[in-house]
Amino acid sequence: QAGLPFWWNYFWKLPFTQPGKPGEKLRLGDTMQIFKANIEEIYGGYPSKDGTPIATGSLDGLTDGTMYLALNAFQQEFGPIY
């Protein structure tokens, strides 16, 4: 648990952080469990639950607006995601 605060495990035992049962409507705890797994993988050195490696690289080439242009073209063709 290197990199995670001492209270980490206690927090995740609180009722509102618990995921719902399969087949139930999604709730806050379901989303929080995804964040928990991501944080543990990145900062706690935990293995990936789905085996996907953490992306590495430089984002310097995307800060010039090229990512926006590509996403804008996608949105123009297919519509907004929300």
CSV table of C-alpha atoms in Angstrom, one decimal:
chain,number,residue,atom,x,y,z
A,1,GLN,CA,0.0,0.0,0.0
A,2,ALA,CA,2.9,2.3,-0.5
A,3,GLY,CA,1.7,5.7,-1.8
A,4,LEU,CA,-1.8,5.4,-0.3
A,5,PRO,CA,-2.9,7.2,2.9
A,6,PHE,CA,-3.3,5.3,6.2
A,7,TRP,CA,-7.1,5.7,6.2
A,8,TRP,CA,-7.5,4.2,2.7
A,9,ASN,CA,-9.0,0.9,3.6
A,10,TYR,CA,-11.2,2.4,6.3
A,11,PHE,CA,-12.8,4.8,3.8
A,12,TRP,CA,-13.7,2.0,1.4
A,13,LYS,CA,-15.6,0.2,4.1
A,14,LEU,CA,-18.1,3.0,4.4
A,15,PRO,CA,-21.6,2.1,3.2
A,16,PHE,CA,-21.9,4.7,0.4
A,17,THR,CA,-18.7,3.4,-1.2
A,18,GLN,CA,-20.1,-0.2,-1.6
A,19,PRO,CA,-21.1,-1.3,-5.1
A,20,GLY,CA,-24.6,-2.5,-5.9
A,21,LYS,CA,-25.5,-6.1,-6.7
A,22,PRO,CA,-25.5,-7.4,-10.3
A,23,GLY,CA,-28.7,-6.4,-12.1
A,24,GLU,CA,-29.4,-3.4,-9.8
A,25,LYS,CA,-29.3,0.2,-11.0
A,26,LEU,CA,-25.9,1.8,-10.9
A,27,ARG,CA,-25.2,3.9,-7.9
A,28,LEU,CA,-22.5,6.0,-6.4
A,29,GLY,CA,-20.5,3.1,-5.0
A,30,ASP,CA,-20.2,1.5,-8.4
A,31,THR,CA,-18.5,4.5,-9.8
A,32,MET,CA,-16.4,4.9,-6.7
A,33,GLN,CA,-15.1,1.4,-7.0
A,34,ILE,CA,-13.8,2.2,-10.5
A,35,PHE,CA,-11.9,5.2,-9.1
A,36,LYS,CA,-10.6,3.1,-6.3
A,37,ALA,CA,-9.2,0.5,-8.6
A,38,ASN,CA,-7.6,3.1,-10.8
A,39,ILE,CA,-6.0,5.0,-7.9
A,40,GLU,CA,-4.7,1.8,-6.3
A,41,GLU,CA,-3.2,0.7,-9.6
A,42,ILE,CA,-1.5,4.1,-10.3
A,43,TYR,CA,-0.4,5.1,-6.8
A,44,GLY,CA,-0.5,1.9,-4.8
A,45,GLY,CA,1.3,-0.4,-7.1
A,46,TYR,CA,-1.7,-2.8,-7.3
A,47,PRO,CA,-2.0,-5.1,-10.3
A,48,SER,CA,-4.6,-4.2,-13.0
A,49,LYS,CA,-7.9,-5.9,-12.4
A,50,ASP,CA,-8.4,-6.4,-16.1
A,51,GLY,CA,-4.8,-6.8,-17.2
A,52,THR,CA,-4.7,-3.5,-19.1
A,53,PRO,CA,-1.3,-1.7,-18.8
A,54,ILE,CA,-1.1,1.9,-17.7
A,55,ALA,CA,-0.5,4.2,-20.7
A,56,THR,CA,2.8,6.0,-20.8
A,57,GLY,CA,4.1,8.7,-23.0
A,58,SER,CA,4.2,12.4,-23.6
A,59,LEU,CA,1.1,14.5,-24.2
A,60,ASP,CA,3.2,17.4,-25.5
A,61,GLY,CA,2.1,16.9,-29.1
A,62,LEU,CA,-1.6,17.1,-28.1
A,63,THR,CA,-1.5,20.5,-26.4
A,64,ASP,CA,-1.5,22.4,-29.8
A,65,GLY,CA,-5.1,21.7,-30.4
A,66,THR,CA,-4.8,18.6,-32.6
A,67,MET,CA,-6.8,16.5,-30.1
A,68,TYR,CA,-9.6,19.0,-30.1
A,69,LEU,CA,-9.7,19.1,-33.8
A,70,ALA,CA,-10.0,15.3,-34.1
A,71,LEU,CA,-12.7,15.1,-31.4
A,72,ASN,CA,-14.6,18.0,-32.9
A,73,ALA,CA,-14.7,16.3,-36.3
A,74,PHE,CA,-15.9,13.1,-34.6
A,75,GLN,CA,-18.7,15.1,-32.8
A,76,GLN,CA,-19.7,16.8,-36.0
A,77,GLU,CA,-20.1,13.5,-37.8
A,78,PHE,CA,-21.7,11.4,-35.0
A,79,GLY,CA,-23.2,13.9,-32.6
A,80,PRO,CA,-22.4,14.6,-28.9
A,81,ILE,CA,-21.7,11.8,-26.5
A,82,TYR,CA,-24.2,13.2,-23.9
